[in-house]
Amino acid sequence: MSDCLFCKIVAGEIPSDRVYEDDKMIVFKDINPQADVHLLAIPRAHIESLNEVSEEHDEIMAHMIRQLPRLAKEQGLDDGFRTIINTGKGGGQIIFHLHMHLLGGNKLPGFH
Ligand code: AMP
Ligand code: ZN
């Protein structure tokens, strides 16, 4: 999708602070962090939202979810972390390229 911000980040056309990447996904720091640690995990392939996820995405979805605990520990979140996926306008989704928010640390609301 040529007009998709996160596709441009995948392509390297827009800079991002990447902390992990492989053949299926990339993970980078959110530009407007809502917690001490705030990462975004996205598939390299353009999937608009959870609404568009089907059986063909089972492998990528499982792969992405399996990376989260490892990434959280790498960020020093030994106590745990929060994962959020906003879906659609009503769910607060602003960027329509599927992404998993990984949040943690002292500034996380409702944590302490
Ligand atoms: P959502 O509301 O779930 O669609 O979240 C979109 C997230 O993308 C927000 O937390 C933004 O701060 C973040 N964001 C927007 N543009 C960028 C960017 N260029 N690099 C990193 N994060 C971004
Ligand atoms: Zn995209």
PDB file of C-alpha atoms and ligand atoms in Angstrom:
ATOM      1  CA  MET A   1       0.000   0.000   0.000  1.00  0.00           C
ATOM      2  CA  SER A   2       1.848   3.062  -1.250  1.00  0.00           C
ATOM      3  CA  ASP A   3      -0.028   5.539   0.969  1.00  0.00           C
ATOM      4  CA  CYS A   4       0.376   3.535   4.180  1.00  0.00           C
ATOM      5  CA  LEU A   5       2.714   5.054   6.781  1.00  0.00           C
ATOM      6  CA  PHE A   6       3.712   1.706   8.276  1.00  0.00           C
ATOM      7  CA  CYS A   7       4.375   0.181   4.829  1.00  0.00           C
ATOM      8  CA  LYS A   8       6.737   3.126   4.299  1.00  0.00           C
ATOM      9  CA  ILE A   9       8.423   2.318   7.623  1.00  0.00           C
ATOM     10  CA  VAL A  10       8.766  -1.335   6.520  1.00  0.00           C
ATOM     11  CA  ALA A  11      10.309  -0.167   3.232  1.00  0.00           C
ATOM     12  CA  GLY A  12      12.680   2.182   5.080  1.00  0.00           C
ATOM     13  CA  GLU A  13      11.228   5.223   3.292  1.00  0.00           C
ATOM     14  CA  ILE A  14      10.324   6.721   6.673  1.00  0.00           C
ATOM     15  CA  PRO A  15      12.815   6.337   9.522  1.00  0.00           C
ATOM     16  CA  SER A  16      11.979   4.371  12.646  1.00  0.00           C
ATOM     17  CA  ASP A  17      13.811   3.287  15.765  1.00  0.00           C
ATOM     18  CA  ARG A  18      13.823  -0.459  15.110  1.00  0.00           C
ATOM     19  CA  VAL A  19      14.491  -2.872  17.940  1.00  0.00           C
ATOM     20  CA  TYR A  20      13.780  -6.129  16.079  1.00  0.00           C
ATOM     21  CA  GLU A  21      13.093  -7.381  12.579  1.00  0.00           C
ATOM     22  CA  ASP A  22      12.842 -10.668  10.722  1.00  0.00           C
ATOM     23  CA  ASP A  23      11.377 -11.888   7.444  1.00  0.00           C
ATOM     24  CA  LYS A  24       7.788 -11.562   8.720  1.00  0.00           C
ATOM     25  CA  MET A  25       7.676  -8.518  11.010  1.00  0.00           C
ATOM     26  CA  ILE A  26       9.373  -5.413  12.310  1.00  0.00           C
ATOM     27  CA  VAL A  27       9.272  -3.841  15.770  1.00  0.00           C
ATOM     28  CA  PHE A  28      10.029  -0.204  16.480  1.00  0.00           C
ATOM     29  CA  LYS A  29       9.558   2.420  19.183  1.00  0.00           C
ATOM     30  CA  ASP A  30       6.307   4.364  19.179  1.00  0.00           C
ATOM     31  CA  ILE A  31       6.967   7.999  18.254  1.00  0.00           C
ATOM     32  CA  ASN A  32       4.623   9.188  21.030  1.00  0.00           C
ATOM     33  CA  PRO A  33       5.239   6.757  23.908  1.00  0.00           C
ATOM     34  CA  GLN A  34       2.427   6.251  26.432  1.00  0.00           C
ATOM     35  CA  ALA A  35       4.629   4.317  28.860  1.00  0.00           C
ATOM     36  CA  ASP A  36       8.327   3.877  29.733  1.00  0.00           C
ATOM     37  CA  VAL A  37       8.439   1.189  27.073  1.00  0.00           C
ATOM     38  CA  HIS A  38       6.123   1.526  24.086  1.00  0.00           C
ATOM     39  CA  LEU A  39       6.865  -0.598  21.039  1.00  0.00           C
ATOM     40  CA  LEU A  40       4.855  -1.321  17.920  1.00  0.00           C
ATOM     41  CA  ALA A  41       5.047  -4.758  16.313  1.00  0.00           C
ATOM     42  CA  ILE A  42       3.821  -4.883  12.720  1.00  0.00           C
ATOM     43  CA  PRO A  43       3.731  -7.469   9.931  1.00  0.00           C
ATOM     44  CA  ARG A  44       5.844  -6.632   6.870  1.00  0.00           C
ATOM     45  CA  ALA A  45       2.789  -7.470   4.768  1.00  0.00           C
ATOM     46  CA  HIS A  46       0.012  -4.899   4.679  1.00  0.00           C
ATOM     47  CA  ILE A  47      -2.968  -6.120   6.712  1.00  0.00           C
ATOM     48  CA  GLU A  48      -5.364  -3.286   7.540  1.00  0.00           C
ATOM     49  CA  SER A  49      -6.606  -4.445  10.917  1.00  0.00           C
ATOM     50  CA  LEU A  50      -7.799  -7.478  12.887  1.00  0.00           C
ATOM     51  CA  ASN A  51     -10.983  -7.226  10.803  1.00  0.00           C
ATOM     52  CA  GLU A  52      -8.985  -8.363   7.762  1.00  0.00           C
ATOM     53  CA  VAL A  53      -7.187 -11.249   9.477  1.00  0.00           C
ATOM     54  CA  SER A  54      -8.123 -14.683   8.127  1.00  0.00           C
ATOM     55  CA  GLU A  55      -6.768 -18.222   8.184  1.00  0.00           C
ATOM     56  CA  GLU A  56      -3.985 -17.330   5.759  1.00  0.00           C
ATOM     57  CA  HIS A  57      -2.545 -15.054   8.456  1.00  0.00           C
ATOM     58  CA  ASP A  58      -2.436 -17.693  11.207  1.00  0.00           C
ATOM     59  CA  GLU A  59       1.314 -18.206  10.887  1.00  0.00           C
ATOM     60  CA  ILE A  60       2.252 -14.514  10.957  1.00  0.00           C
ATOM     61  CA  MET A  61      -0.158 -13.745  13.816  1.00  0.00           C
ATOM     62  CA  ALA A  62       1.182 -16.597  15.951  1.00  0.00           C
ATOM     63  CA  HIS A  63       4.743 -15.634  15.093  1.00  0.00           C
ATOM     64  CA  MET A  64       4.204 -12.002  16.115  1.00  0.00           C
ATOM     65  CA  ILE A  65       2.523 -12.911  19.402  1.00  0.00           C
ATOM     66  CA  ARG A  66       5.323 -15.329  20.249  1.00  0.00           C
ATOM     67  CA  GLN A  67       7.925 -12.554  19.883  1.00  0.00           C
ATOM     68  CA  LEU A  68       6.240 -10.238  22.414  1.00  0.00           C
ATOM     69  CA  PRO A  69       7.335 -11.861  25.706  1.00  0.00           C
ATOM     70  CA  ARG A  70      10.919 -12.082  24.464  1.00  0.00           C
ATOM     71  CA  LEU A  71      10.889  -8.427  23.337  1.00  0.00           C
ATOM     72  CA  ALA A  72       9.363  -7.352  26.661  1.00  0.00           C
ATOM     73  CA  LYS A  73      12.121  -9.109  28.611  1.00  0.00           C
ATOM     74  CA  GLU A  74      14.733  -7.576  26.316  1.00  0.00           C
ATOM     75  CA  GLN A  75      13.300  -4.162  27.266  1.00  0.00           C
ATOM     76  CA  GLY A  76      13.670  -4.994  30.964  1.00  0.00           C
ATOM     77  CA  LEU A  77       9.977  -5.675  31.573  1.00  0.00           C
ATOM     78  CA  ASP A  78      10.522  -8.653  33.860  1.00  0.00           C
ATOM     79  CA  ASP A  79       7.298  -7.931  35.776  1.00  0.00           C
ATOM     80  CA  GLY A  80       5.024  -8.189  32.764  1.00  0.00           C
ATOM     81  CA  PHE A  81       3.699  -6.063  29.959  1.00  0.00           C
ATOM     82  CA  ARG A  82       0.518  -4.950  28.215  1.00  0.00           C
ATOM     83  CA  THR A  83      -0.474  -5.707  24.623  1.00  0.00           C
ATOM     84  CA  ILE A  84      -3.095  -3.610  22.829  1.00  0.00           C
ATOM     85  CA  ILE A  85      -4.507  -3.956  19.332  1.00  0.00           C
ATOM     86  CA  ASN A  86      -6.847  -1.129  18.349  1.00  0.00           C
ATOM     87  CA  THR A  87      -9.276  -2.163  15.628  1.00  0.00           C
ATOM     88  CA  GLY A  88     -11.249   0.267  13.476  1.00  0.00           C
ATOM     89  CA  LYS A  89     -12.121   3.902  14.146  1.00  0.00           C
ATOM     90  CA  GLY A  90     -14.353   2.905  17.059  1.00  0.00           C
ATOM     91  CA  GLY A  91     -11.439   1.013  18.605  1.00  0.00           C
ATOM     92  CA  GLY A  92      -9.156   4.018  18.380  1.00  0.00           C
ATOM     93  CA  GLN A  93      -7.161   2.773  15.388  1.00  0.00           C
ATOM     94  CA  ILE A  94      -5.437   5.666  13.627  1.00  0.00           C
ATOM     95  CA  ILE A  95      -2.965   3.799  11.407  1.00  0.00           C
ATOM     96  CA  PHE A  96      -4.669   1.188   9.251  1.00  0.00           C
ATOM     97  CA  HIS A  97      -1.796  -1.278   9.097  1.00  0.00           C
ATOM     98  CA  LEU A  98      -2.221  -3.912  11.800  1.00  0.00           C
ATOM     99  CA  HIS A  99       0.001  -3.264  14.809  1.00  0.00           C
ATOM    100  CA  MET A 100       0.398  -4.630  18.302  1.00  0.00           C
ATOM    101  CA  HIS A 101       1.279  -2.093  20.999  1.00  0.00           C
ATOM    102  CA  LEU A 102       3.667  -3.486  23.601  1.00  0.00           C
ATOM    103  CA  LEU A 103       3.656  -1.306  26.714  1.00  0.00           C
ATOM    104  CA  GLY A 104       5.254  -1.510  30.114  1.00  0.00           C
ATOM    105  CA  GLY A 105       7.046   0.243  32.922  1.00  0.00           C
ATOM    106  CA  ASN A 106       6.161   2.734  35.622  1.00  0.00           C
ATOM    107  CA  LYS A 107       4.071   5.140  33.553  1.00  0.00           C
ATOM    108  CA  LEU A 108       1.578   2.481  32.519  1.00  0.00           C
ATOM    109  CA  PRO A 109      -1.891   3.483  33.805  1.00  0.00           C
ATOM    110  CA  GLY A 110      -3.546   1.010  36.123  1.00  0.00           C
ATOM    111  CA  PHE A 111      -0.336  -0.864  36.798  1.00  0.00           C
ATOM    112  CA  HIS A 112       0.416   0.379  40.310  1.00  0.00           C
TER     113      HIS A 112
HETATM  114  P1  AMP B   1      -3.308   3.301  16.788  1.00  0.00           P
HETATM  115  O1  AMP B   1      -4.131   4.347  17.472  1.00  0.00           O
HETATM  116  O2  AMP B   1      -3.437   1.945  17.433  1.00  0.00           O
HETATM  117  O3  AMP B   1      -3.544   3.259  15.292  1.00  0.00           O
HETATM  118  O4  AMP B   1      -1.807   3.690  17.060  1.00  0.00           O
HETATM  119  C1  AMP B   1      -0.964   4.286  16.139  1.00  0.00           C
HETATM  120  C2  AMP B   1       0.343   4.513  16.859  1.00  0.00           C
HETATM  121  O5  AMP B   1       1.335   4.814  15.900  1.00  0.00           O
HETATM  122  C3  AMP B   1       0.300   5.694  17.841  1.00  0.00           C
HETATM  123  O6  AMP B   1       0.662   5.227  19.148  1.00  0.00           O
HETATM  124  C4  AMP B   1       1.347   6.658  17.274  1.00  0.00           C
HETATM  125  O7  AMP B   1       2.067   7.348  18.274  1.00  0.00           O
HETATM  126  C5  AMP B   1       2.219   5.741  16.456  1.00  0.00           C
HETATM  127  N1  AMP B   1       2.934   6.369  15.349  1.00  0.00           N
HETATM  128  C6  AMP B   1       2.429   7.198  14.409  1.00  0.00           C
HETATM  129  N2  AMP B   1       3.380   7.554  13.522  1.00  0.00           N
HETATM  130  C7  AMP B   1       4.521   6.919  13.913  1.00  0.00           C
HETATM  131  C8  AMP B   1       5.861   6.887  13.411  1.00  0.00           C
HETATM  132  N3  AMP B   1       6.227   7.555  12.304  1.00  0.00           N
HETATM  133  N4  AMP B   1       6.777   6.134  14.075  1.00  0.00           N
HETATM  134  C9  AMP B   1       6.424   5.455  15.185  1.00  0.00           C
HETATM  135  N5  AMP B   1       5.174   5.433  15.691  1.00  0.00           N
HETATM  136  C10 AMP B   1       4.241   6.168  15.075  1.00  0.00           C
HETATM  137 ZN    ZN B   2       0.656  -0.877   5.289  1.00  0.00          ZN
END
